[in-house]
CSV table of C-alpha atoms and ligand atoms in Angstrom, one decimal:
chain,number,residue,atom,x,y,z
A,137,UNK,CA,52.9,133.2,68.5
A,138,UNK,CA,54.2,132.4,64.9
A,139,UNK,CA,54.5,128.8,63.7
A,140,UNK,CA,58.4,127.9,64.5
A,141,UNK,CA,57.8,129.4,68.1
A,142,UNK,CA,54.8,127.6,68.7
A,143,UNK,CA,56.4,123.9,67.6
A,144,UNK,CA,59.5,124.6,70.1
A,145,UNK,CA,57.0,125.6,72.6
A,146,UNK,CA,55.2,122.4,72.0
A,147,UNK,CA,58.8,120.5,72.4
A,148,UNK,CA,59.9,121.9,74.9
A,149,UNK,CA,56.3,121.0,76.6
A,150,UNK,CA,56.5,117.3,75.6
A,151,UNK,CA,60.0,117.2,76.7
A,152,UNK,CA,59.0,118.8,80.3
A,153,UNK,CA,56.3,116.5,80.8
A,154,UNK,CA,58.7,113.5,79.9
A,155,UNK,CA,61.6,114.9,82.6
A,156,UNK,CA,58.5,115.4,84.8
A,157,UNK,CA,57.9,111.8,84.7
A,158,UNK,CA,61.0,111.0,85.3
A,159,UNK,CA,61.4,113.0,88.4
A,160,UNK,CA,58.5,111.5,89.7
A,161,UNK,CA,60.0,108.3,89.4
A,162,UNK,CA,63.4,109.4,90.4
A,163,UNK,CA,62.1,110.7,93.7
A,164,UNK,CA,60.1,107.2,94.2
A,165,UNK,CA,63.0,105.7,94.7
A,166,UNK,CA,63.0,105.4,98.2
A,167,UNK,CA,59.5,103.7,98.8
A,168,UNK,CA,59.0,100.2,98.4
A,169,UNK,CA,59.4,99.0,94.6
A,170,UNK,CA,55.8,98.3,93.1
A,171,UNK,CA,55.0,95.4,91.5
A,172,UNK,CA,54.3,96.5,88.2
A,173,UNK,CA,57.3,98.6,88.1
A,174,UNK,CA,59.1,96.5,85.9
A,175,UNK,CA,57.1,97.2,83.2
A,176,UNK,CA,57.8,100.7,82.7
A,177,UNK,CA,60.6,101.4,80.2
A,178,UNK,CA,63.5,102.5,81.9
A,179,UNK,CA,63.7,105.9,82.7
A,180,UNK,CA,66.6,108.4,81.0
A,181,UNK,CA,69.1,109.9,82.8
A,182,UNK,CA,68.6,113.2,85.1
A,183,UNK,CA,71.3,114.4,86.9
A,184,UNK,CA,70.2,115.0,90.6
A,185,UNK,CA,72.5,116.6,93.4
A,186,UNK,CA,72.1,116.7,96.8
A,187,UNK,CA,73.6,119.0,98.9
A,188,UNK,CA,74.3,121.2,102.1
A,189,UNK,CA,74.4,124.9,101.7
A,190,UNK,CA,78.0,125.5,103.5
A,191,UNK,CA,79.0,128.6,105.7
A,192,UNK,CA,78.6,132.1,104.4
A,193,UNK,CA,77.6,130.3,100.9
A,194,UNK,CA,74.6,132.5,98.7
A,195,UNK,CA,72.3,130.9,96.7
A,196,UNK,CA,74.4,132.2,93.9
A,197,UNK,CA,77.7,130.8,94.8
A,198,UNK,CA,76.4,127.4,95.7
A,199,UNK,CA,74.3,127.3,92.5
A,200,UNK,CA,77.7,128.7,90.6
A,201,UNK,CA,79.8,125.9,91.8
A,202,UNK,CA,77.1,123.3,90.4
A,203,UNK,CA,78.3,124.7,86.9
A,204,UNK,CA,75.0,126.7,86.6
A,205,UNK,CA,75.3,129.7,83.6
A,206,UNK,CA,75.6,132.6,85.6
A,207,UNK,CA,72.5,133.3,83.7
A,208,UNK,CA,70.8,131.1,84.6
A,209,UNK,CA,71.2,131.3,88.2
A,210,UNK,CA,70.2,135.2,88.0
A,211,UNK,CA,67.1,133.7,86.6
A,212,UNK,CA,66.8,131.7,89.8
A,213,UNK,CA,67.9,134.6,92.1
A,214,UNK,CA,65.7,136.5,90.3
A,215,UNK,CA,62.3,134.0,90.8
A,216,UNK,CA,62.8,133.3,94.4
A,217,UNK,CA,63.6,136.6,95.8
A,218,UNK,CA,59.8,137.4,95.9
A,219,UNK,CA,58.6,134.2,98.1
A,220,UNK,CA,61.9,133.9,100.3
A,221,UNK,CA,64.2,136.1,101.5
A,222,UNK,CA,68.0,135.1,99.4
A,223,UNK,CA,69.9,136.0,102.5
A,224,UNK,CA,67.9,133.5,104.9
A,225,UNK,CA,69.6,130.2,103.4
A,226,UNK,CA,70.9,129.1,106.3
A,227,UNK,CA,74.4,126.8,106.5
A,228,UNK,CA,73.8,123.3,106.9
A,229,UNK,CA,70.4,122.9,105.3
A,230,UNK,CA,69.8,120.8,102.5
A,231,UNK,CA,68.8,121.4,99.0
A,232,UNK,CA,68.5,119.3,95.6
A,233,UNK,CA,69.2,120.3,92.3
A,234,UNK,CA,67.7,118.3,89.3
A,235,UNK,CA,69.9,119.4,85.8
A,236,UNK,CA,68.5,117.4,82.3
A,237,UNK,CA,71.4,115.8,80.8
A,238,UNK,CA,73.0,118.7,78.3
A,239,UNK,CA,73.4,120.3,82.2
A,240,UNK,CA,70.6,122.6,82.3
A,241,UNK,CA,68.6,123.6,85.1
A,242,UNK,CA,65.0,122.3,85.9
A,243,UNK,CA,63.8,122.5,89.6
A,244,UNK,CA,65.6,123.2,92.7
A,245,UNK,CA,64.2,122.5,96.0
A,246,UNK,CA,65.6,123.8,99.5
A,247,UNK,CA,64.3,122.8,102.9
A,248,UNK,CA,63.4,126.0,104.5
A,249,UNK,CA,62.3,124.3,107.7
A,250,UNK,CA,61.3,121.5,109.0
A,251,UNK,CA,57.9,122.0,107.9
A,252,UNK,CA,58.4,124.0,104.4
A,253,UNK,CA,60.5,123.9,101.4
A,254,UNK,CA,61.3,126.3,98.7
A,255,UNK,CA,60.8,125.1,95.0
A,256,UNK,CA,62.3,126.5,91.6
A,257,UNK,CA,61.1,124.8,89.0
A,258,UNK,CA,61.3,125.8,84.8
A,259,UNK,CA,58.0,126.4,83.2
A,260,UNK,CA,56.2,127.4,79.9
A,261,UNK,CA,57.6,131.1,80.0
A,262,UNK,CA,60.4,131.0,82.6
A,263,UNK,CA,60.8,130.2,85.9
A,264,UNK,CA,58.5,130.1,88.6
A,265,UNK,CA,59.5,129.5,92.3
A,266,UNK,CA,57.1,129.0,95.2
A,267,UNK,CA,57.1,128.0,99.2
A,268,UNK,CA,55.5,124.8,99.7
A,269,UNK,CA,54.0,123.1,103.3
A,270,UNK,CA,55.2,119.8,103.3
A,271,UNK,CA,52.9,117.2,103.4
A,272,UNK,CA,52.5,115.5,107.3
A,273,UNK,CA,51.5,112.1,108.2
A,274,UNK,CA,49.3,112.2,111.6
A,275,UNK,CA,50.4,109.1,113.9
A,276,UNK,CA,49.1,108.6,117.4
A,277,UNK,CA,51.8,109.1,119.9
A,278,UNK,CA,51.4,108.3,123.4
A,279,UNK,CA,53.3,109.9,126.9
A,280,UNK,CA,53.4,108.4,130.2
A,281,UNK,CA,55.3,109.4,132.9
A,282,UNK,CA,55.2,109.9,136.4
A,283,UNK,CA,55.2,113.4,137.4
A,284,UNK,CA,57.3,114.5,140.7
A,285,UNK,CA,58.3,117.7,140.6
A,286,UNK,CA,56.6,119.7,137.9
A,287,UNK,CA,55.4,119.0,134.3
A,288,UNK,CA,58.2,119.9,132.9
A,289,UNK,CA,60.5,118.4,134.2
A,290,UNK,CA,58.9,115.1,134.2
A,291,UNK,CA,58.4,115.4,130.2
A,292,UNK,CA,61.9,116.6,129.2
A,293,UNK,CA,62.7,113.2,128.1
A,294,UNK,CA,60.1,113.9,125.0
A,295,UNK,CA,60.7,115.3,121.5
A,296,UNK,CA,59.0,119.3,122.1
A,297,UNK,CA,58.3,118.3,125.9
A,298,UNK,CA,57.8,122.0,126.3
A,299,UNK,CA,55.3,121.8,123.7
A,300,UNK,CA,53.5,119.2,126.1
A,301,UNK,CA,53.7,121.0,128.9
A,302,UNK,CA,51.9,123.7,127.0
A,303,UNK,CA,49.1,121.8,125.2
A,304,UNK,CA,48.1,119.6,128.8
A,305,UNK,CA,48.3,123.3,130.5
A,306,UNK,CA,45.7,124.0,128.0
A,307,UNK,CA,43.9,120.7,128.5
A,308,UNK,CA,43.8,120.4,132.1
A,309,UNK,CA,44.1,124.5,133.4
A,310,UNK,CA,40.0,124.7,134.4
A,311,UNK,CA,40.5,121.8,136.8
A,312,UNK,CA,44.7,121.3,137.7
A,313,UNK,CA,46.8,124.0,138.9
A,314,UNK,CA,50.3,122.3,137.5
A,315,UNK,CA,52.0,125.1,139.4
A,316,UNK,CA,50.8,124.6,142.6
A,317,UNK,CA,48.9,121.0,142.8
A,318,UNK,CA,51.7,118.4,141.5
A,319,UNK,CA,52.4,115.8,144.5
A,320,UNK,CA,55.4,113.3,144.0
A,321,UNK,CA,54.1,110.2,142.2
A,322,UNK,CA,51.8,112.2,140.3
A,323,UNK,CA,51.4,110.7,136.4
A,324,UNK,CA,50.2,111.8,133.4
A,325,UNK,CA,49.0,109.9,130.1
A,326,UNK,CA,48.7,111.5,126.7
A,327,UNK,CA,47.3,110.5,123.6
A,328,UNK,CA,48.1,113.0,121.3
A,329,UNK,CA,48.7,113.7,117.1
A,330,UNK,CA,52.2,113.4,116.0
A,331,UNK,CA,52.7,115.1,112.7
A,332,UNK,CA,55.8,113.3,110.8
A,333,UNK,CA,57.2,113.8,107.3
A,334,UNK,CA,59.0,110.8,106.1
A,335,UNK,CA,59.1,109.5,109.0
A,336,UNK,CA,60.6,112.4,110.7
A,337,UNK,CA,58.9,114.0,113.6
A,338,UNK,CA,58.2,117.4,113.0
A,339,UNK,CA,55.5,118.8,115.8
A,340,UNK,CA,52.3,118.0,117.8
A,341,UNK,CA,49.1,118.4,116.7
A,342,UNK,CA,45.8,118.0,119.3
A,343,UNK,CA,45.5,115.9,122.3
A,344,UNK,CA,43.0,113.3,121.9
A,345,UNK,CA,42.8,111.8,125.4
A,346,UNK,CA,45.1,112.7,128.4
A,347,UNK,CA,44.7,111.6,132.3
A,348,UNK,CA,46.0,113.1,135.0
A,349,UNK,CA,46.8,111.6,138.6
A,350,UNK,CA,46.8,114.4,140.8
A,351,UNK,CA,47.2,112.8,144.5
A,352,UNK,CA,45.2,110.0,143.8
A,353,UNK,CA,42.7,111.5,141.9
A,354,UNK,CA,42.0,110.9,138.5
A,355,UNK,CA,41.1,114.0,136.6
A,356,UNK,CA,40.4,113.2,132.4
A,357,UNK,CA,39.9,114.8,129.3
A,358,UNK,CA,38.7,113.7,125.9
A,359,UNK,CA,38.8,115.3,123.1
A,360,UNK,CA,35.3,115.6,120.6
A,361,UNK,CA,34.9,117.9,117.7
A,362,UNK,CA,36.7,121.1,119.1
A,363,UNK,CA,35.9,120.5,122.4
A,364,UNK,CA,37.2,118.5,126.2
A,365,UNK,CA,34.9,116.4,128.0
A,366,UNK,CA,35.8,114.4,130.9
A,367,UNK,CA,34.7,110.4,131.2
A,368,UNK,CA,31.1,111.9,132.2
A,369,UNK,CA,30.9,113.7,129.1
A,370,UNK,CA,31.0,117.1,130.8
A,371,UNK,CA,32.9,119.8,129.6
A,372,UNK,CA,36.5,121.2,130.8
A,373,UNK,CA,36.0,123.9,129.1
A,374,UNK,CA,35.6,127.5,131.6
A,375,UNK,CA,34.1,130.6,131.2
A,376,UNK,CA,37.1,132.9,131.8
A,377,UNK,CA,40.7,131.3,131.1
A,378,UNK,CA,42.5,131.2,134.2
A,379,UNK,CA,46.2,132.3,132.8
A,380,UNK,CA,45.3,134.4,130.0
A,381,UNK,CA,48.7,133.8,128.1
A,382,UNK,CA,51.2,130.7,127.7
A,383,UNK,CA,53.8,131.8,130.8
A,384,UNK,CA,57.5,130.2,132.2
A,385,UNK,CA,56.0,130.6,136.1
A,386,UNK,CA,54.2,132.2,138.4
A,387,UNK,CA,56.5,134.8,140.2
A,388,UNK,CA,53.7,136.0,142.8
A,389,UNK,CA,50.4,134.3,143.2
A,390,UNK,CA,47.3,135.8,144.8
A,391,UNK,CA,47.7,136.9,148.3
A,392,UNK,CA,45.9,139.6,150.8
A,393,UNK,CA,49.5,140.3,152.6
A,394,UNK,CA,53.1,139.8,151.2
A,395,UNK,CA,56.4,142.0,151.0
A,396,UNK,CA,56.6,144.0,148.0
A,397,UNK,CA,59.8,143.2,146.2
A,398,UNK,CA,60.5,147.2,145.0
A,399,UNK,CA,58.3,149.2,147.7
A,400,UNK,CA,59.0,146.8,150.7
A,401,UNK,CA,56.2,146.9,152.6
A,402,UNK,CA,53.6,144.4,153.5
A,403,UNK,CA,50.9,144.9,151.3
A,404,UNK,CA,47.6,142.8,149.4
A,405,UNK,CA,48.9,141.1,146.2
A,406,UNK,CA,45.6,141.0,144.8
A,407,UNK,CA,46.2,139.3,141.4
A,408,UNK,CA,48.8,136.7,140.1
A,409,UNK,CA,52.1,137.3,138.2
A,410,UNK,CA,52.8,135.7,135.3
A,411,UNK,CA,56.5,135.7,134.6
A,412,UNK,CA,57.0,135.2,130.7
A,413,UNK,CA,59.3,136.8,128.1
A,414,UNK,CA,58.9,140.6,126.9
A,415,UNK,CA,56.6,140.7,124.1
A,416,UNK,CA,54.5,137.3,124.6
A,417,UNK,CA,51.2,137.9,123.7
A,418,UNK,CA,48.7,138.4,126.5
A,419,UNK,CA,45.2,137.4,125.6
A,420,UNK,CA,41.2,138.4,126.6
A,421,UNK,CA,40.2,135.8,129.5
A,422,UNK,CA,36.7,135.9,127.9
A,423,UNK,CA,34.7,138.0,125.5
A,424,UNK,CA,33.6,141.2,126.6
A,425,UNK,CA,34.4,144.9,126.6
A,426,UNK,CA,37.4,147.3,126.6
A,427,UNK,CA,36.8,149.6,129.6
A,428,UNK,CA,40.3,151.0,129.9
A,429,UNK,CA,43.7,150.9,127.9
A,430,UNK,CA,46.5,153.4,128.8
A,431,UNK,CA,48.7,154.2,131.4
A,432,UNK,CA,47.6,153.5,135.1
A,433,UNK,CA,50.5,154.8,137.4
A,434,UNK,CA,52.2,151.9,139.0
A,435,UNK,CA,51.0,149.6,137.2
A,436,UNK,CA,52.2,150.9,133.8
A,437,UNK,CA,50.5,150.1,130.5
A,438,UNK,CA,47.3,148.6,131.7
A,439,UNK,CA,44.0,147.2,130.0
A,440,UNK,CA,40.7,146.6,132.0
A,441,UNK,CA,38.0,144.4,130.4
A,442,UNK,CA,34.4,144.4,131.8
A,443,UNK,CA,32.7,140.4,130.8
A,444,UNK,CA,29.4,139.7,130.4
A,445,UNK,CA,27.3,141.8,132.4
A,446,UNK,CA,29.5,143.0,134.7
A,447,UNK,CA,29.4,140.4,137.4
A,448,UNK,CA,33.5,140.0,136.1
A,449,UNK,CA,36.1,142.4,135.1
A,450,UNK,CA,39.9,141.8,134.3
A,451,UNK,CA,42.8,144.1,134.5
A,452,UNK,CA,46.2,143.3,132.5
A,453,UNK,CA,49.1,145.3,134.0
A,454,UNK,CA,52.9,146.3,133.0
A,455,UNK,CA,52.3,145.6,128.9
A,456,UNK,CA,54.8,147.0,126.4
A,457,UNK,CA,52.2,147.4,124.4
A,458,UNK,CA,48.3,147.3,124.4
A,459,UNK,CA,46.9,146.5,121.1
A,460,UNK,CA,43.2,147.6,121.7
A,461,UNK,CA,41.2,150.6,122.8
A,462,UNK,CA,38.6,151.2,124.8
A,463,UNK,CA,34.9,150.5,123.7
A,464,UNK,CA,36.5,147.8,121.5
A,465,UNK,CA,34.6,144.6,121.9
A,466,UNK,CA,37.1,141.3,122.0
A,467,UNK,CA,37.2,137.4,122.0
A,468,UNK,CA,38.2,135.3,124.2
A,469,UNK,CA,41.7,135.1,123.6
A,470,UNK,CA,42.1,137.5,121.4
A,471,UNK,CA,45.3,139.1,121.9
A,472,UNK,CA,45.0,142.4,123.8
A,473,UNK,CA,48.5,143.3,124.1
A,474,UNK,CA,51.8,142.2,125.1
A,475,UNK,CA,54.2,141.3,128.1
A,476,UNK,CA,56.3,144.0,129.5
A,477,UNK,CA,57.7,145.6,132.6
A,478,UNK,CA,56.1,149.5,132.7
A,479,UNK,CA,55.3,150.9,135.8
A,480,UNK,CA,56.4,149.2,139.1
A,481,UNK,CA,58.1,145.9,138.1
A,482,UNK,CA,61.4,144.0,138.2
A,483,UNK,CA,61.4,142.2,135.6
A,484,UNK,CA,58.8,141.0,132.3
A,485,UNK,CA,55.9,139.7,133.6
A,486,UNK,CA,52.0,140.3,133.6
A,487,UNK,CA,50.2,141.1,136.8
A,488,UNK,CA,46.5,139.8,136.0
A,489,UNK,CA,44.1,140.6,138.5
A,490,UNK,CA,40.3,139.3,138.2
A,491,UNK,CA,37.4,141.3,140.1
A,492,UNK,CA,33.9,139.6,140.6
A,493,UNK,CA,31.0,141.4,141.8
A,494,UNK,CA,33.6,144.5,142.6
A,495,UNK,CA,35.8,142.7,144.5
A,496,UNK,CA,39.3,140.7,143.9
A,497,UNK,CA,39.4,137.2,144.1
A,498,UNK,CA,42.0,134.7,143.9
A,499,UNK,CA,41.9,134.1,139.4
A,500,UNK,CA,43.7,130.5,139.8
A,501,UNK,CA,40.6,129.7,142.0
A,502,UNK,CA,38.0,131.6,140.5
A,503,UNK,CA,35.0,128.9,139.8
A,504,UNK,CA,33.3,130.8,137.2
A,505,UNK,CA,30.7,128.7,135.9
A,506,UNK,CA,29.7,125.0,136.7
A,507,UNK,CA,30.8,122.6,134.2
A,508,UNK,CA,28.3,122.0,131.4
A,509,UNK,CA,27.7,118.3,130.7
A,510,UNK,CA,27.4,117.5,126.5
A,511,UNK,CA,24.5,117.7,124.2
A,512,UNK,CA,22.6,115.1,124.8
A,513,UNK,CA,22.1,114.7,121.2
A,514,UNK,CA,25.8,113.9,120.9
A,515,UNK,CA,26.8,111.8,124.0
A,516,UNK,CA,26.1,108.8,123.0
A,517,UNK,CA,28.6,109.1,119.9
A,518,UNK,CA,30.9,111.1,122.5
A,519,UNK,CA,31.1,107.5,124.8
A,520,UNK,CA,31.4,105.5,121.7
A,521,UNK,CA,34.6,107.5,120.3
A,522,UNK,CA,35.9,108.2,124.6
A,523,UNK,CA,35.6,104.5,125.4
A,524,UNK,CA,38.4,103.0,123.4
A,525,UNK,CA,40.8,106.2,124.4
A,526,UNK,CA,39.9,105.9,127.9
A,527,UNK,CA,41.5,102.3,127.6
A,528,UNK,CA,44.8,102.6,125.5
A,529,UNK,CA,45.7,105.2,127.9
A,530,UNK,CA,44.8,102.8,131.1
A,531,UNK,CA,47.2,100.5,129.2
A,532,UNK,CA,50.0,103.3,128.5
A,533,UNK,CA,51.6,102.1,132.0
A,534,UNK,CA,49.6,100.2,133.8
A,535,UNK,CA,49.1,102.4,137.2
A,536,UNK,CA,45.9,104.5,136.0
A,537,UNK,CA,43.2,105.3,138.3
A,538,UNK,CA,41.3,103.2,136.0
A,539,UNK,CA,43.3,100.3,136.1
A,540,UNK,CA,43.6,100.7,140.1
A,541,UNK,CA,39.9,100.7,140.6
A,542,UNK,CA,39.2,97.3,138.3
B,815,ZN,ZN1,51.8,141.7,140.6
């Protein structure tokens, strides 16, 4: 680098940290004013747009009509087209550009979704462009309501309440059926992370605490380190998931005699379908072994999985596609394949069938192991952390079990 070229570079730099500065500040509008912000000199002009990308708009054009030098926005076109696809900026979704005041560019910044935004910002030799996670606030954010017909329906009324249903299914699935055991006047309590940004709510993060009234009966879970204990401190955790993938309903439970919908005869239903969308993942129900994966007459695409030593085996039926072969050794939820329809079926859906000791049994009533209680070593930390959840959600409505029985 020769001496002239080196003193512009070292401009430019001052001048870049100084705009820097000022975009800090610019962007701190918003939050409260400081108190020794009075001091600071006041800061020189940059010229900031906001804006909406508008139908069938490119980067290009919408850069173009900010008075960009084509140039210049090749430059940009150029930097972001390795982090983010150009023809993904959707309509609608806002972007700001920051220009010094001759006009010329110095950062860009697109929200991608509600979680990430794209950022095209000048540097020593160019431009450099990168995706960004925005950064979330975690708030507490507490559900209660009474439950009647099913889950869902009773938490439609909440930002992601499908989400919910979800995440308690998780919480609750080794001791609640919510498909089969909901009674009117049922309720459910939640404690659970909120993730905002700027306020804004943008998703769910773990359940802390949740109860659930199940005809009278009070069934609880608190979360500790990765794991669910109930009030006792024992754990809800189960050997062998009972629904081995996230599902819309059960289209056929367990049965030893019911009318086949496509052969329609009276015959054993010896496993549970899962009704769910073609291609949702379908996961292991515990560790353990691949024993078969290929195609099994009626019931299509199928995957066998021998646990442990033996005592249990699961079969996964009518996948589009099996992602594992046999001898393989897998995970608990690791994902094995995906929802389909091959072989017999009407529709998308996974017939799951679970086999102890060489015989089928019911898998939504399957008690695999009994509940282990906490190491001892941690309970008494694990009552001083449940104790104060166990009362904010007695005082979420009023009507817990809890409540009931002071
Ligand atoms: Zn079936």
């Amino acid at each position: 680098m020769d001496t002239r070229r080196l003193r512009g570079f070292v401009a430019w730099t001052i001048v870049l940290a100084g705009l820097g500065a000022v975009l800090v500040r610019g962007y701190e509008a918003d939050v409260p004013k400081r108190a020794h912000r009075g001091l600071q000199p006041p800061p020189p002009p940059v010229d900031i747009v906001r804006g909406a990308f508008e139908r069938n708009a490119t980067l290009s054009t919408t850069l173009a009509a900010f008075g960009l030098r084509h140039s210049v926005v090749y430059e940009i076109s150029e930097a972001v087209r390795p982090v983010f696809d150009v023809r993904r900026f959707r309509p609608g979704q806002e972007f700001t550009l920051v220009r010094d005041p001759a006009g010329d560019f110095i950062e860009f910044e697109y929200a991608i979704d509600e979680e990430s935004t794209l950022k095209v910002e000048r540097v020593e030799d160019g431009l450099r462009a990168r995706r960004e996670q925005l950064p979330l606030d975690v708030h507490v954010d507490t559900v209660a309501a009474e439950v009647n017909s099913s889950l869902w329906n009773a938490l439609a009324g909440y930002a992601r309440g499908d989400r919910l249903v979800v995440e308690l299914d998780g919480v609750f699935r080794s001791r609640v059926d919510f498909y089969r055991d909901i009674r009117a006047g049922d309720r459910i309590r939640v404690l659970i992370e909120g993730l905002y940004h700027q306020g804004r709510f943008v998703k769910y993060g773990r359940v802390l605490a949740a109860e659930f009234v199940n005809q009278g009966r009070s069934f609880q879970a608190y979360r500790f380190g990765d794991e669910y204990y109930d009030e006792n401190g024992m754990s809800t955790r189960r050997s062998l998931l009972p629904a081995p993938l996230e599902f819309s309903r059960i289209s056929s439970g367990f049965s030893n005699a019911r009318l086949h919908p496509i052969l329609n005869t009276v015959r054993a239903h010896r496993g549970v379908d899962y009704a769910a969308p073609a291609g949702t993942p379908v996961m292991a129900a515990a560790d353990g072994t691949v024993t078969f994966a290929g195609a099994n007459g009626n019931y299509g695409r199928f995957v066998r999985i021998r646990h442990g030593s033996g005592e249990f085996v699961t079969e996964y039926a009518h996948l589009s596609r099996i992602l594992v072969g046999v001898g393989q050794r897998v995970r608990q939820e690791d994902v094995i394949g995906r929802v389909g329809m091959t072989g017999l079926a009407t529709g998308p859906h996974l017939h799951y069938q679970l086999m102890q000791d060489g015989r089928y049994i019911d898998p939504r009533r399957a008690r695999v192991d009994p509940p282990q209680p906490i190491d001892e070593a941690l309970r008494a930390d694990f009552m001083r952390t449940m104790a104060p959840h166990q009362v904010r959600l007695a005082a979420l409505d009023g009507r817990s079990a809890l409540a009931a029985e002071e």
